[in-house]
GROMACS .gro file of N, CA and C in nm:
model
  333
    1UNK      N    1   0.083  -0.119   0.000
    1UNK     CA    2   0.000   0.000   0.000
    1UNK      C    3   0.088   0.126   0.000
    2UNK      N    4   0.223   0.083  -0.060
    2UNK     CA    5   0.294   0.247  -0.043
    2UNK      C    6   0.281   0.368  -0.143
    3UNK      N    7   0.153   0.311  -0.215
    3UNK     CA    8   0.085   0.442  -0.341
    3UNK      C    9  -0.011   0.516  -0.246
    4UNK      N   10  -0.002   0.471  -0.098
    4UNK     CA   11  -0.110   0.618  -0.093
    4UNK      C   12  -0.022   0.725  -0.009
    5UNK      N   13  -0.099   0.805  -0.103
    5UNK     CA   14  -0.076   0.974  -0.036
    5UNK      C   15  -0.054   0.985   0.059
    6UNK      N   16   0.036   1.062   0.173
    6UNK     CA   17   0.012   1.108   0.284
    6UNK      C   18  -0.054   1.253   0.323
    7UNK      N   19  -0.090   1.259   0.185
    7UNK     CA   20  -0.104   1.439   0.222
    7UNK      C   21  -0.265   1.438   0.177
    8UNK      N   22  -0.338   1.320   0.114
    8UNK     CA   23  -0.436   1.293   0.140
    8UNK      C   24  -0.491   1.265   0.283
    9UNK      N   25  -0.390   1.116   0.357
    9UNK     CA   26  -0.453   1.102   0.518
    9UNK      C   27  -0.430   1.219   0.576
   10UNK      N   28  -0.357   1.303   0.588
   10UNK     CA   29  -0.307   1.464   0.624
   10UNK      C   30  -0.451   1.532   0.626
   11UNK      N   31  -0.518   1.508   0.522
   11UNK     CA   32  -0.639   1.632   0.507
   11UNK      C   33  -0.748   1.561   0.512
   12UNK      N   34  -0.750   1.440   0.490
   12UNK     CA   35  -0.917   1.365   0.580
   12UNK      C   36  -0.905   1.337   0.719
   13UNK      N   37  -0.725   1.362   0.793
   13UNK     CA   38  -0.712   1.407   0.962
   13UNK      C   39  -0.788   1.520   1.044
   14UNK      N   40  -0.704   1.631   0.959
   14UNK     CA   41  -0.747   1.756   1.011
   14UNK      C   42  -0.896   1.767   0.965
   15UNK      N   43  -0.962   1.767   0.833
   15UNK     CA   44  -1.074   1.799   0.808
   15UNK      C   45  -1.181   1.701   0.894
   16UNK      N   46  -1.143   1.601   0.909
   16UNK     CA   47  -1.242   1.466   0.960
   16UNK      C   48  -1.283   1.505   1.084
   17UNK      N   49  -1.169   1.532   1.171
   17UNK     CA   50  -1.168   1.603   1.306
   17UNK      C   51  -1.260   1.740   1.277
   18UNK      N   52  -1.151   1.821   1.228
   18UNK     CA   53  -1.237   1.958   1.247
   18UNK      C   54  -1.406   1.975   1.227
   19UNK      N   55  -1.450   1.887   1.112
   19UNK     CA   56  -1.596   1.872   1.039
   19UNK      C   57  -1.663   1.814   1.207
   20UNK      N   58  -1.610   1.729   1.210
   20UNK     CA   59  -1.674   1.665   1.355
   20UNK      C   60  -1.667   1.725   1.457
   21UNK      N   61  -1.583   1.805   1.491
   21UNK     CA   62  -1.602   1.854   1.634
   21UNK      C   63  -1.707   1.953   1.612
   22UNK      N   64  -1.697   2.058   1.509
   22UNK     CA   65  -1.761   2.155   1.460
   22UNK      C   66  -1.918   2.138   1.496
   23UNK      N   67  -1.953   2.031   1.416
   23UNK     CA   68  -2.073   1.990   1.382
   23UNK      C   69  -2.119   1.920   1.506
   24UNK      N   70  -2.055   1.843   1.603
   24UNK     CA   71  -2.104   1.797   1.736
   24UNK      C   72  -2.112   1.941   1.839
   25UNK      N   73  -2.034   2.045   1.826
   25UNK     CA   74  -2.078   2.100   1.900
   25UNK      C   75  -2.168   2.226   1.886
   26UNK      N   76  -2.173   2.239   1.742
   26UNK     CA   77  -2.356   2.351   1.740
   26UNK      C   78  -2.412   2.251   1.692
   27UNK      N   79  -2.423   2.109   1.702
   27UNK     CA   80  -2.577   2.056   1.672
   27UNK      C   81  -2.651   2.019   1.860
   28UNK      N   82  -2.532   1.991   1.925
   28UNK     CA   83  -2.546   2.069   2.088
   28UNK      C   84  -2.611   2.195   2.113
   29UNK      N   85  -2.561   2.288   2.042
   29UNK     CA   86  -2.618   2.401   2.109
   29UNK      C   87  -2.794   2.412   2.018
   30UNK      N   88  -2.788   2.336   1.906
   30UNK     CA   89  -2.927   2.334   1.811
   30UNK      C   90  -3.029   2.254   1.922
   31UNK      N   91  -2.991   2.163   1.981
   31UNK     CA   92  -3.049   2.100   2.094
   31UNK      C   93  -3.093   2.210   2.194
   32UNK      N   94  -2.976   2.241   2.266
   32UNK     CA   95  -2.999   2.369   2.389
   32UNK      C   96  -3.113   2.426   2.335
   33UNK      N   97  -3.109   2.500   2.226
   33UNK     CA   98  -3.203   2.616   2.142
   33UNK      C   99  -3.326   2.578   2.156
   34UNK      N  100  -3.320   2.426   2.117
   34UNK     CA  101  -3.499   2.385   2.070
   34UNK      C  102  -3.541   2.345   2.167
   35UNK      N  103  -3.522   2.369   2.279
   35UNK     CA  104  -3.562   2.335   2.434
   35UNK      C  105  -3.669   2.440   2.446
   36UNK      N  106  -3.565   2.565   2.420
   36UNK     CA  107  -3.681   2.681   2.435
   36UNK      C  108  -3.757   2.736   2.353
   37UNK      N  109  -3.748   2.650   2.178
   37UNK     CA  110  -3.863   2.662   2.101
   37UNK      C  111  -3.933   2.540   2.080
   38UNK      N  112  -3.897   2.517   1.914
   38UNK     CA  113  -3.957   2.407   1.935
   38UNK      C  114  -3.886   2.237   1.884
   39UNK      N  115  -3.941   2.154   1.940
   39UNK     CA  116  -3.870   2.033   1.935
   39UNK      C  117  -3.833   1.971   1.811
   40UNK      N  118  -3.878   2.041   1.701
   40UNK     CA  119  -3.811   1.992   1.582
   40UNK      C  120  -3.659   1.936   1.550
   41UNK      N  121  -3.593   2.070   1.640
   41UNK     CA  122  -3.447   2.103   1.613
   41UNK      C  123  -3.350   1.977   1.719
   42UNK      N  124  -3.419   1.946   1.828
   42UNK     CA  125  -3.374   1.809   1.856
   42UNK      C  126  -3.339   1.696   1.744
   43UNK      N  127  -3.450   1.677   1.683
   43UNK     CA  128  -3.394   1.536   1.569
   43UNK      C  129  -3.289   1.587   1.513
   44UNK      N  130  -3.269   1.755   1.453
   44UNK     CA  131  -3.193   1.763   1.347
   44UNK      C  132  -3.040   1.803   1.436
   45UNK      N  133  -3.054   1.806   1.553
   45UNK     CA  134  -2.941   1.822   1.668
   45UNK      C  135  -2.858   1.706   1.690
   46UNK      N  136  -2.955   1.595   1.746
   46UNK     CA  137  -2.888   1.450   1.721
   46UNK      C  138  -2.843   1.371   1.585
   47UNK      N  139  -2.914   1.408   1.465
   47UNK     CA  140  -2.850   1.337   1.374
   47UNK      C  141  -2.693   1.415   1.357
   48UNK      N  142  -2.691   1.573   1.378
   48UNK     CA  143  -2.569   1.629   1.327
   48UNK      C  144  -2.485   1.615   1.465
   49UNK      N  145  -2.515   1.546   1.549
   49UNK     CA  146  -2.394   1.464   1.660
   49UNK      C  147  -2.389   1.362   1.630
   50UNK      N  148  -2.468   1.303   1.559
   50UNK     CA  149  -2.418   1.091   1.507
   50UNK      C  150  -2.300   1.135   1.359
   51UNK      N  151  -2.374   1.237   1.324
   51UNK     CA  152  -2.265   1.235   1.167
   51UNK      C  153  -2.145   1.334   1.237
   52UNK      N  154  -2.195   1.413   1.323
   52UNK     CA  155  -2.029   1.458   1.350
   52UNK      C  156  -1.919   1.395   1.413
   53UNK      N  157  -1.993   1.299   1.504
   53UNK     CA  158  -1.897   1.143   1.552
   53UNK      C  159  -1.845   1.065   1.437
   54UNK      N  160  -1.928   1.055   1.352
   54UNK     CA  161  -1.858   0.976   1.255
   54UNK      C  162  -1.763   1.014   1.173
   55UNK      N  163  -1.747   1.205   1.137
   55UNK     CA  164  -1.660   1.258   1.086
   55UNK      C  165  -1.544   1.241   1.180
   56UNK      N  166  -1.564   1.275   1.286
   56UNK     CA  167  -1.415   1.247   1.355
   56UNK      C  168  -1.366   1.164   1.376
   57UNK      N  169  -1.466   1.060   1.384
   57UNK     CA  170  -1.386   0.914   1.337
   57UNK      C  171  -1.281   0.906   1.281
   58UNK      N  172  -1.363   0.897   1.153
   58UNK     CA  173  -1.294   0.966   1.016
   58UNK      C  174  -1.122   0.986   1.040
   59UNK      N  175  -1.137   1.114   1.072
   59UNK     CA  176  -1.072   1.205   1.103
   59UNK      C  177  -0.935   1.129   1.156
   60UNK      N  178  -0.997   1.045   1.334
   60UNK     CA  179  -0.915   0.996   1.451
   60UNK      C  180  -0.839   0.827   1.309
   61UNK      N  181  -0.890   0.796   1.274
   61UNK     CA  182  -0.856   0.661   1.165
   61UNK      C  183  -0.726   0.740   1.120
   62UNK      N  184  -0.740   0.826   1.056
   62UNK     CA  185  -0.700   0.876   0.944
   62UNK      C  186  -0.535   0.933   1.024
   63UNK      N  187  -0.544   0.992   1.118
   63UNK     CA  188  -0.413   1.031   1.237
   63UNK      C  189  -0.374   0.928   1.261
   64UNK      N  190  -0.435   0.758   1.308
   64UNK     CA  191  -0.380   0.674   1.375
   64UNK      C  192  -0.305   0.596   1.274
   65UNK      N  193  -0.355   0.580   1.116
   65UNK     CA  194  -0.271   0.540   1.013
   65UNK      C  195  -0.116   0.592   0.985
   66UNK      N  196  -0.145   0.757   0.978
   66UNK     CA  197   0.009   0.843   0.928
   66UNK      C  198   0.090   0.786   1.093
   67UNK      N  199   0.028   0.805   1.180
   67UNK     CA  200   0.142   0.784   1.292
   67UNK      C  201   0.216   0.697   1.336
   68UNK      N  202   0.113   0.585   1.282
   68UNK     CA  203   0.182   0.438   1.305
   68UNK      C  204   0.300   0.403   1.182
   69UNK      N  205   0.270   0.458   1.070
   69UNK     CA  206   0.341   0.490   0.951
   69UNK      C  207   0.269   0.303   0.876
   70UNK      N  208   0.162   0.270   0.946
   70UNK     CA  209   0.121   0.120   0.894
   70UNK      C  210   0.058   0.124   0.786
   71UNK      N  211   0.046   0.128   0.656
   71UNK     CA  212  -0.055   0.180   0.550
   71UNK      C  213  -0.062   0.042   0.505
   72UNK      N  214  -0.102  -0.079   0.602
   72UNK     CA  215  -0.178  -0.198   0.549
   72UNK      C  216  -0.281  -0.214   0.483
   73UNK      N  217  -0.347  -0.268   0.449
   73UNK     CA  218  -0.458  -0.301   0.405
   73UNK      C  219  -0.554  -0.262   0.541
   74UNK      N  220  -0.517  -0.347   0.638
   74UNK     CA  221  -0.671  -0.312   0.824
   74UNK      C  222  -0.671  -0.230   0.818
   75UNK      N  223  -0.580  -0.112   0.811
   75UNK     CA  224  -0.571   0.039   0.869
   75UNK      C  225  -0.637   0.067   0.780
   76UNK      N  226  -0.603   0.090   0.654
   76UNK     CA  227  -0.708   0.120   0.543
   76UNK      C  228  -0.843   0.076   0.545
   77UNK      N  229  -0.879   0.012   0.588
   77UNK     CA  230  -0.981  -0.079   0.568
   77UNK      C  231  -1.087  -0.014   0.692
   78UNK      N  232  -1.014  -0.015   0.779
   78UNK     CA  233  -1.080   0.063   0.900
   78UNK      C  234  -1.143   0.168   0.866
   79UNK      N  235  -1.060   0.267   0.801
   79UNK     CA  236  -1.067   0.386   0.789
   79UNK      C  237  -1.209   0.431   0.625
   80UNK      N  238  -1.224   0.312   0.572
   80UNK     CA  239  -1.277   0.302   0.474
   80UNK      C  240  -1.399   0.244   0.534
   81UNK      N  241  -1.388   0.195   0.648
   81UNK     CA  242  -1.540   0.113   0.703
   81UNK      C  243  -1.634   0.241   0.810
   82UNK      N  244  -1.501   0.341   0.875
   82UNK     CA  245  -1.563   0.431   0.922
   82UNK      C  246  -1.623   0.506   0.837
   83UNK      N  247  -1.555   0.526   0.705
   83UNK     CA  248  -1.615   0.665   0.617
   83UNK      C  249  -1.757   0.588   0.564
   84UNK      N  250  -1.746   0.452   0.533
   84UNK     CA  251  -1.881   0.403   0.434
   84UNK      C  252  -2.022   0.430   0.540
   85UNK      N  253  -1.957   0.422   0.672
   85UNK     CA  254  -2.060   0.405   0.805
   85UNK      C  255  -2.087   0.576   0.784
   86UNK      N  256  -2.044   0.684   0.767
   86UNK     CA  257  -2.077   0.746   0.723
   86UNK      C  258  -2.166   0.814   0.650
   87UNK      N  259  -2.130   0.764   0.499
   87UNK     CA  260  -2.203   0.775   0.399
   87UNK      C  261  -2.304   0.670   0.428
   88UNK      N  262  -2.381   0.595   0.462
   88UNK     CA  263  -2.474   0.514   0.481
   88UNK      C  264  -2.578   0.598   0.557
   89UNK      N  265  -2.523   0.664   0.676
   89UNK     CA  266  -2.603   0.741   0.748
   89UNK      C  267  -2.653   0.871   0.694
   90UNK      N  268  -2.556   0.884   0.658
   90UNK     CA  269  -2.582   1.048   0.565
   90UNK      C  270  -2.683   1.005   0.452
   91UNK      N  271  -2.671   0.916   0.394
   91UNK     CA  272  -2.766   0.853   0.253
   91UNK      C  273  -2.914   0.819   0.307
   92UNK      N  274  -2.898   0.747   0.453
   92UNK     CA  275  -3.039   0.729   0.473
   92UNK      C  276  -3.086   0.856   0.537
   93UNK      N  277  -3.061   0.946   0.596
   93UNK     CA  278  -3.082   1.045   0.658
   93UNK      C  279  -3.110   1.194   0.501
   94UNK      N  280  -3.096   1.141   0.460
   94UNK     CA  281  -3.135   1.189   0.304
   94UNK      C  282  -3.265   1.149   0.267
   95UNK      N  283  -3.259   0.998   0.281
   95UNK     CA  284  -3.392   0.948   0.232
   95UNK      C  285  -3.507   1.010   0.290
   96UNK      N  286  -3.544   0.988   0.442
   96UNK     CA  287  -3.566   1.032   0.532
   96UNK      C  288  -3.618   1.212   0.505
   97UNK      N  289  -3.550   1.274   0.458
   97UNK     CA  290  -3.547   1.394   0.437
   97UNK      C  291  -3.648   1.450   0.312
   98UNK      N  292  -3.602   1.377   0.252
   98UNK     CA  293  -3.714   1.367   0.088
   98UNK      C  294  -3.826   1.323   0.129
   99UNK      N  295  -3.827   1.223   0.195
   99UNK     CA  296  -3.973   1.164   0.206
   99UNK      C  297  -4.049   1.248   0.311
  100UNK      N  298  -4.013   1.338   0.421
  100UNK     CA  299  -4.070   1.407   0.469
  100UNK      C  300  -4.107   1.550   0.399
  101UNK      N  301  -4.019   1.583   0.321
  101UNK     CA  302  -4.039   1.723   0.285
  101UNK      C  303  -4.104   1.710   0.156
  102UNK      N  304  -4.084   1.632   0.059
  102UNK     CA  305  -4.221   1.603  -0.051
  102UNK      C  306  -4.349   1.655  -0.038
  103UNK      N  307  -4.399   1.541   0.051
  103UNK     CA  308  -4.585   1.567   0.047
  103UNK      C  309  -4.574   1.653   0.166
  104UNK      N  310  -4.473   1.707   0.174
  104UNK     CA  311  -4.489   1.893   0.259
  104UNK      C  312  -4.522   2.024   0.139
  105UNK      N  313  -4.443   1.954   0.070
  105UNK     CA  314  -4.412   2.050  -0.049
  105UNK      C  315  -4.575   2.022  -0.116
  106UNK      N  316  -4.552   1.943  -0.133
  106UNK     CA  317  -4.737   1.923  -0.249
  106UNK      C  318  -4.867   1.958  -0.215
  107UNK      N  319  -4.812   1.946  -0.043
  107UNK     CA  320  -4.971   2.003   0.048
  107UNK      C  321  -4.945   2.100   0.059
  108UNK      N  322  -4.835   2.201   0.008
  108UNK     CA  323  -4.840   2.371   0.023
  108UNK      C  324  -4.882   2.394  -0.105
  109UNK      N  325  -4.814   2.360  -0.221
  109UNK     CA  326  -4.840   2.355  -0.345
  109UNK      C  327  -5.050   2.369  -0.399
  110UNK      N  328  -5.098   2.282  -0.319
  110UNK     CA  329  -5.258   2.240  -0.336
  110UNK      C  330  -5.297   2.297  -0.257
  111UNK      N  331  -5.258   2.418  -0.190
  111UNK     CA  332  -5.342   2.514  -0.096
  111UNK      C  333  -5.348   2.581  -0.187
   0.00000   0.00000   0.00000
């Protein structure tokens, strides 16, 4: 595995981390907020703390590969099982999203 980049794991480190902490901690404060309005902003609080855990995952994979200097196949593999866990969540949390806001859209539309 000595064709991969390091300056790729370099920037899905820092970004993986940064995206994740970011996003875990104002989808926290989106929580705090909707306490004192309304409870919508809870669901959309907790999903952007499950996907911001998973970015830092990401992120923490991606540091523990360059440091160990191990660019096996597991390490890779890890780091490829955190990101797909990712995109899986993000994809259904999409679905999810369409299917609610559709026949939102069509019942404003037919007013």
């Amino acid at each position: 595995m000595e064709y991969l980049e390091r300056n790729n794991l370099k920037r899905i480190a820092k970004w993986g981390k940064l995206v994740g902490v970011t996003s875990i901690i104002f989808s926290s404060l989106s929580i705090i907020v909707s306490f004192f309005g309304s409870l919508g902003g809870i669901i959309g609080g907790v999903t952007g703390i499950i996907t911001g855990y998973l970015f830092y995952q990401t992120g923490v994979e991606a540091s523990n590969i360059i440091s160990s200097d191990d660019l096996t196949a597991g390490n890779v593999n890890e780091l490829l099982n955190k990101y797909g866990n990712l995109l899986l969540i993000m994809g259904i949390l999409t679905i999810i999203s369409l299917v609610l806001i559709i026949p939102s859209i069509i019942i404003l539309l037919s007013m």
